[in-house]
Coordinates of C-alpha atoms in Angstrom, one line a residue:
X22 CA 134.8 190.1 62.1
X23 CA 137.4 190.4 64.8
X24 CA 138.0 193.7 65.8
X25 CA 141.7 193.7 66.9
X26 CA 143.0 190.2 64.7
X27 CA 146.9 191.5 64.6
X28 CA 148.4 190.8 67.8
X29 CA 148.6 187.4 70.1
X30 CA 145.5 186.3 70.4
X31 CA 143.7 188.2 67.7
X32 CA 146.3 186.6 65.4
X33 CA 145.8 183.4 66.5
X34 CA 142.2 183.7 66.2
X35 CA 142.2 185.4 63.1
X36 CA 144.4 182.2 61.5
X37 CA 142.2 179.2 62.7
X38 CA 139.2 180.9 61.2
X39 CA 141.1 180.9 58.3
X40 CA 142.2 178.3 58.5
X41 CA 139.1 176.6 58.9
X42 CA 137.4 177.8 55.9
X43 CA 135.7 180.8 57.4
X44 CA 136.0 184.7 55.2
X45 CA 137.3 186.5 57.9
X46 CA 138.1 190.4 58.2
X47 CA 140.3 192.1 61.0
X48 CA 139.6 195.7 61.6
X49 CA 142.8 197.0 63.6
X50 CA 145.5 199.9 63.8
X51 CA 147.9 197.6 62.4
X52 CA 150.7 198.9 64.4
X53 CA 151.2 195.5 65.8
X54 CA 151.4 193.5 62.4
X55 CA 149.7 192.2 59.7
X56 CA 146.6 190.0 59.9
X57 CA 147.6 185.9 59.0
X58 CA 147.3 184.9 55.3
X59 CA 144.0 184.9 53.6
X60 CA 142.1 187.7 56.1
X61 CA 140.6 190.8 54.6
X62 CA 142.8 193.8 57.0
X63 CA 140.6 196.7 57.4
X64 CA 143.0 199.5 58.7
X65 CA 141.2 201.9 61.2
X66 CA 141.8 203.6 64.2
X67 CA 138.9 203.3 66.6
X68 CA 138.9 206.5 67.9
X69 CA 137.9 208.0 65.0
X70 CA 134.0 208.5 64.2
X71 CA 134.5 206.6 61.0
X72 CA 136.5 203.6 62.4
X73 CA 133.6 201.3 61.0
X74 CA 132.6 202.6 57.8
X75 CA 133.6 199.5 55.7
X76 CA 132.1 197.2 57.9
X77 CA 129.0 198.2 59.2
X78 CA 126.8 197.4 56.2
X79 CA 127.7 194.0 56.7
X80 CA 125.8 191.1 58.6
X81 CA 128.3 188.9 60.7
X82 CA 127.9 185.8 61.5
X83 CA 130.3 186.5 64.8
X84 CA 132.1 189.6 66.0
X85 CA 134.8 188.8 68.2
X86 CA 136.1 192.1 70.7
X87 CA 139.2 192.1 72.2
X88 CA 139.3 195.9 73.4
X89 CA 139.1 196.6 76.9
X90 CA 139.2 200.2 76.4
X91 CA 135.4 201.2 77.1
X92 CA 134.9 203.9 74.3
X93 CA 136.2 201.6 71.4
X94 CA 133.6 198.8 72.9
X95 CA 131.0 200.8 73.1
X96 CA 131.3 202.8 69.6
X97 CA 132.0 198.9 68.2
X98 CA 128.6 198.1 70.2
X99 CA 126.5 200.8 68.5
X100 CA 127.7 200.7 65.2
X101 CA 127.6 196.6 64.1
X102 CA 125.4 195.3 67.4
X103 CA 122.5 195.3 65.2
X104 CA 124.3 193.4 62.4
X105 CA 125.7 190.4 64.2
X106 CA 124.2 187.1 65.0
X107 CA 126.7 186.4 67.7
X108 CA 129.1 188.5 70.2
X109 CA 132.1 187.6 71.5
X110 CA 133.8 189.7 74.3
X111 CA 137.3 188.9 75.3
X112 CA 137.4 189.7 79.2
X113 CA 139.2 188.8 81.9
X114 CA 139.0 187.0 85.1
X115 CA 140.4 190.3 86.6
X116 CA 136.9 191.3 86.6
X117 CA 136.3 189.6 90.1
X118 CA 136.1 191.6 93.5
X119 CA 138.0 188.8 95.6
X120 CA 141.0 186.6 95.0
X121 CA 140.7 184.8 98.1
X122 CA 138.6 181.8 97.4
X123 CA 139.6 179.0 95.6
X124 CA 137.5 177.0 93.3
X125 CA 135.6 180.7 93.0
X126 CA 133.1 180.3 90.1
X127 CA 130.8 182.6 86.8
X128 CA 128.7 183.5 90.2
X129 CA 131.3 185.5 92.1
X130 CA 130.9 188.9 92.7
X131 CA 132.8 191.8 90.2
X132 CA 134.3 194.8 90.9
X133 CA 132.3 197.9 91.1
X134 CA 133.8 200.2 88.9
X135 CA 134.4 203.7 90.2
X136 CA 135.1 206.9 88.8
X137 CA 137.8 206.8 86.2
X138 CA 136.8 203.3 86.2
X139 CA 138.1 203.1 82.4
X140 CA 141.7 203.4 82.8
X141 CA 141.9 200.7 85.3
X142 CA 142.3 197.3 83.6
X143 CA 139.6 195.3 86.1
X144 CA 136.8 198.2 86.2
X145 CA 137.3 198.8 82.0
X146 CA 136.2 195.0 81.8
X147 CA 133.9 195.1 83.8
X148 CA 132.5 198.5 81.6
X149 CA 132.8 196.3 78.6
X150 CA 130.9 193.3 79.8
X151 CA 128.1 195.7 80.8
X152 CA 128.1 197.7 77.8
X153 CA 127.7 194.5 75.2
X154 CA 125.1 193.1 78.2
X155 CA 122.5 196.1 77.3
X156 CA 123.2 195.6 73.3
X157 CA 123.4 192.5 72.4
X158 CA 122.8 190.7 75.6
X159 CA 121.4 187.9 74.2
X160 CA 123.4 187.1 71.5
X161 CA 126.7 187.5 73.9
X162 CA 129.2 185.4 75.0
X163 CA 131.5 186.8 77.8
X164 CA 135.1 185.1 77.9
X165 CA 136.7 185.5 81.3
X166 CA 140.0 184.4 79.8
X167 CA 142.5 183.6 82.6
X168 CA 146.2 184.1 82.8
X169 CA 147.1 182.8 78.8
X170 CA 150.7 181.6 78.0
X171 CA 152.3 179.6 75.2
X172 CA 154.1 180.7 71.5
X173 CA 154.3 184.0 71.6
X174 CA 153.3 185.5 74.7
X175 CA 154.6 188.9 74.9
X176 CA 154.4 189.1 79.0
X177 CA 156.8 187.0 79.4
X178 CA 155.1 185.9 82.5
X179 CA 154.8 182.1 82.2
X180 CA 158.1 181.7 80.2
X181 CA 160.2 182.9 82.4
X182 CA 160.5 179.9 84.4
X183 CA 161.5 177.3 81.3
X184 CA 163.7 179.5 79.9
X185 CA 165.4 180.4 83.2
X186 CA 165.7 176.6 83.8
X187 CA 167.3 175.7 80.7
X188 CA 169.5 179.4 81.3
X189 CA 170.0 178.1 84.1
X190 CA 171.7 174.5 82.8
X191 CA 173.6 173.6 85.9
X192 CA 173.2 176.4 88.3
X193 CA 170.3 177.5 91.0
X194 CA 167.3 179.0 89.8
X195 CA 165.7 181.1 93.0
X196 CA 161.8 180.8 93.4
X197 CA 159.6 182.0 96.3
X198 CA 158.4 179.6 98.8
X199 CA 156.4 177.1 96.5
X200 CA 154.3 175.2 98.9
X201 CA 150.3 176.1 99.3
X202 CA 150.9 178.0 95.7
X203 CA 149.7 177.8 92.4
X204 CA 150.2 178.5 88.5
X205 CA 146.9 178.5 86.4
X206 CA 147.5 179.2 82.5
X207 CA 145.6 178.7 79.7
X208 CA 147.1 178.0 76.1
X209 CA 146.5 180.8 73.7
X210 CA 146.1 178.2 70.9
X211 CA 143.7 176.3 73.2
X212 CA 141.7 179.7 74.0
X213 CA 141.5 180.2 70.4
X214 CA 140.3 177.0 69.7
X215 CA 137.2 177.2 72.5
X216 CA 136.6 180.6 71.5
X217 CA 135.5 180.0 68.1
X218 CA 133.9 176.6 68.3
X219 CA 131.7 178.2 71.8
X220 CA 130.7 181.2 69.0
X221 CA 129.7 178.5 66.2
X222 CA 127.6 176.7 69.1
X223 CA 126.0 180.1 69.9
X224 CA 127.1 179.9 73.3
X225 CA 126.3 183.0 75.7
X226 CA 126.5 183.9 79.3
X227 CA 130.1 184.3 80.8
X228 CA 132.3 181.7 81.3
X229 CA 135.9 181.5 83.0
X230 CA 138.2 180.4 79.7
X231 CA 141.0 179.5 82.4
X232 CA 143.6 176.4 82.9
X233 CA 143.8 173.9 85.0
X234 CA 145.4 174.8 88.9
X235 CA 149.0 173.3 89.3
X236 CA 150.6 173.3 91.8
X237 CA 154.0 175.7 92.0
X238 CA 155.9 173.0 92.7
X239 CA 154.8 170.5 90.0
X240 CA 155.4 173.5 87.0
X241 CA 159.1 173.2 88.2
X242 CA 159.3 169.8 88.5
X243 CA 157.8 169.4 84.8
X244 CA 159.9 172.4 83.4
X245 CA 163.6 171.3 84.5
X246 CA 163.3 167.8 83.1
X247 CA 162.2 170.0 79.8
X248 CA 164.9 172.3 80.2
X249 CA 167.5 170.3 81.3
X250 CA 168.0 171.8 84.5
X251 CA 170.2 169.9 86.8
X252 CA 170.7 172.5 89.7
X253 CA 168.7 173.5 92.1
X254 CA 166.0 175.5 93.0
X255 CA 166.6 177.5 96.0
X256 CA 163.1 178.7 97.9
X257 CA 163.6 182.1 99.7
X258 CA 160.5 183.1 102.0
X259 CA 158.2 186.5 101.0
X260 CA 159.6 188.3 103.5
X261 CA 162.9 188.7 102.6
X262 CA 162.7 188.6 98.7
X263 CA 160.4 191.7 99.5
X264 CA 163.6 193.4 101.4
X265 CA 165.3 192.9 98.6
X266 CA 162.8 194.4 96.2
X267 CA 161.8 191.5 94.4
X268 CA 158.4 192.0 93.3
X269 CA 155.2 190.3 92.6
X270 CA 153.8 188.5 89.8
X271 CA 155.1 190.6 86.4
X272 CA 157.5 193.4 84.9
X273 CA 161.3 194.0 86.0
X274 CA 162.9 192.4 88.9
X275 CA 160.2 190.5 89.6
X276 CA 159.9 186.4 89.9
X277 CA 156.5 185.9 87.6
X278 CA 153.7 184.2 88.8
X279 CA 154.2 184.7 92.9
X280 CA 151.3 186.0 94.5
X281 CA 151.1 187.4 98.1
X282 CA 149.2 184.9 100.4
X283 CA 145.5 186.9 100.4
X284 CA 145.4 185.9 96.8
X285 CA 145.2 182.4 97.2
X286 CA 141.9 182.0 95.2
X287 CA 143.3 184.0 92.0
X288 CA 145.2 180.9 90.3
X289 CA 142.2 178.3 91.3
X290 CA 139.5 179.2 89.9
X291 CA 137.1 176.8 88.5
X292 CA 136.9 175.7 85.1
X293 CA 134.0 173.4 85.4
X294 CA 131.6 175.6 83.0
X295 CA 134.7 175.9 80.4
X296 CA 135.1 172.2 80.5
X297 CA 131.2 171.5 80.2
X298 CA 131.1 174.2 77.1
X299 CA 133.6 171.8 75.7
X300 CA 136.8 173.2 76.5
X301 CA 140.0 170.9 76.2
X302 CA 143.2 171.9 77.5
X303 CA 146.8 170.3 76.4
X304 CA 149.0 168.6 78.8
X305 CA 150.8 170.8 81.1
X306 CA 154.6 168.9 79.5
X307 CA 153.4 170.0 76.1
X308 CA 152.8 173.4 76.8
X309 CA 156.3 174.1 78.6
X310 CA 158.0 172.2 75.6
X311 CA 156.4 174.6 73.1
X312 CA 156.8 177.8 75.2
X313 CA 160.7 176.9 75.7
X314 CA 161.3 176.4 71.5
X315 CA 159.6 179.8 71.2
X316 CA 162.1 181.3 74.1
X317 CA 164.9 179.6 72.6
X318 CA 163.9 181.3 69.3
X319 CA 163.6 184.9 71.0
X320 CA 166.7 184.2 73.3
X321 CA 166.9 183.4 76.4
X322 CA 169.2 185.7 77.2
X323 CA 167.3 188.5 75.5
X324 CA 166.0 191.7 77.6
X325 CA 162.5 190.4 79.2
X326 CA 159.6 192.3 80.3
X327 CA 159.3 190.0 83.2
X328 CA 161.4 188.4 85.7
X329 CA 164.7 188.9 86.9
X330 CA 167.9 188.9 84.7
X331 CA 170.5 186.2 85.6
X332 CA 173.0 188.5 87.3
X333 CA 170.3 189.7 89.5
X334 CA 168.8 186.4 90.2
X335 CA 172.5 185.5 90.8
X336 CA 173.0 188.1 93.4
X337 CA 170.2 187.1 95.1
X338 CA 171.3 183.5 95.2
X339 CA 174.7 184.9 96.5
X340 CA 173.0 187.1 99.5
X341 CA 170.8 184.6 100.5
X342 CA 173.4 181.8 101.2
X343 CA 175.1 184.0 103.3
X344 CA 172.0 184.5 105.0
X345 CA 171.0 181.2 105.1
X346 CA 174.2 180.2 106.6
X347 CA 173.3 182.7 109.4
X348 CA 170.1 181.1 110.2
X349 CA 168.0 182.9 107.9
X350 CA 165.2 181.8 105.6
X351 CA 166.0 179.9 102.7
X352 CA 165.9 176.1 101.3
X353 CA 167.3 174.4 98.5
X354 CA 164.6 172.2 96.7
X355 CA 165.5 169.5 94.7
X356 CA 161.8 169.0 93.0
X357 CA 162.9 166.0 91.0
X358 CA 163.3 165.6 87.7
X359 CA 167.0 165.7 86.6
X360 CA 168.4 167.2 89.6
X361 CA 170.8 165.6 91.3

């Protein structure tokens, strides 16, 4: 049963169990799509008191949750927690207090939620994990998923720098100052995959489901060979991109992925425990060859919900070599790859 099963990694879940063999049964809204081929779609809305009517008679061998709004995971948790032999939780390494340490581990310290705790993101995970903790507790596996990208991501977070590359062709693309930061992403297909093989295994106990640390630098330098990018990349420093209202991380006018400097831990944190639980994760190349066919297929010109548009990135470009020619911050990067 995976509660949710419609959307970007619900789907994708939802698909690979069916695809395996498995009888599989998606209780959702709907709003977001159908279930994949071959699952059982239970429409429901889980506010209402009889959300899980036609499920709860049922023993599951795994329920997978994907909410992270408290009241839906904790009506979930009283209604089917006595029927299922396993738990999954989807959470979220935003769970943690700090961002500051790299190579931070399961160990770390969470956030203390407050009041209204529930409609903030970090504190409504951490509400979750506690919640299915003192049900089924030992039956649960917690998956701190990290940043995820590939086909289909919606955030358009991680994409944004392929598909700006190959937007790009023979012009600059402007980053923030790339040295001492990092880009840690996790393939929703390879999520998926971990996900159900750790439930078969019975895993429990929470575990970081995140990528590999790269380096800032070497994403570029493997995503404008893939895009074809023969310009450069132009390096501004945080300062000034903040002048010009450039923000941090995700949503309009931003340059995804940039962090400020105190979170310097939040794209490094360790895998180790994913990897032991047998976690694999494809090549870095492959992922940013898939992601770019799937921009290509949405357009890369299309309105994003991340990242800068190409006239304002252009702008930018323009402002800062004036400014650069006065003395001001700014460096052109060649990176390698196909630049000249």
């Amino acid at each position: 049963l995976i509660l949710g099963g419609t959307a970007w990694l619900g789907r994708e879940l939802a698909a690979r169990l069916v695809g395996g063999g498995d009888d599989v049964t998606c209780l959702a809204r709907g709003t977001a799509g159908p279930p994949p081929p071959g699952a059982v779609f239970v429409a429901a809305d889980r506010s209402d008191a009889t959300a899980y009517d036609a499920v709860r008679r049922s023993d599951w061998d795994e329920v997978i949750e994907i909410s992270w709004d408290v009241a839906h995971v904790t009506a979930a948790l009283d209604a089917l927690g006595a029927r299922a032999a396993h738990w999954t939780l989807i959470s979220s390494c935003s769970v943690y207090a700090s961002n500051d340490v790299p190579g931070a581990d399961e160990s770390a310290a969470l956030v203390e939620p407050g009041e209204g705790g529930e409609d903030d993101y970090a504190q409504a995970k951490v509400l979750c994990e506690r919640a299915s903790t003192a049900v089924v507790g030992d039956r649960l596996l917690i998956v701190r998923a990290g940043l995820i990208a590939g086909p289909g991501d919606g955030s358009d977070r991680f994409g944004y720098w392929v598909s700006r590359c190959a937007l790009a062709r023979d012009g600059d693309v402007l980053a923030p100052t790339l040295s001492g930061r990092y880009v840690q992403v996790i393939d929703v297909r390879d999520l998926a995959a971990w996900t159900i093989s750790a439930g078969r295994a019975g895993a429990t106990g929470a575990i970081n489901a995140v990528g590999d640390a790269h380096p800032f630098e070497e994403v570029l330098a493997q995503a404008r060979p893939v895009a074809g990018h023969t310009g450069a990349v132009v390096e501004a420093a945080p300062e000034w991109l903040v002048e010009q209202g450039v923000a941090y991380w995700a949503g309009p006018r931003s340059l995804p992925l940039w962090l400020p400097e105190d979170f310097g831990g939040f794209s490094r944190r360790s895998n180790a425990a994913f990897r032991a639980a047998g976690g694999v994760l494809r090549p870095l190349r492959e992922l940013l060859e898939d992601t770019l066919d799937d921009e290509r297929g949405r357009g890369l010109g299309r309105e994003r919900r991340s990242g800068l548009t190409r006239a304002e990135e252009s702008g930018l470009l323009a402002r800062l070599g004036g400014r650069t020619s006065a003395g001001q911050p700014g460096t052109r990067a060649r990176l390698g790859g196909l630049g000249p």
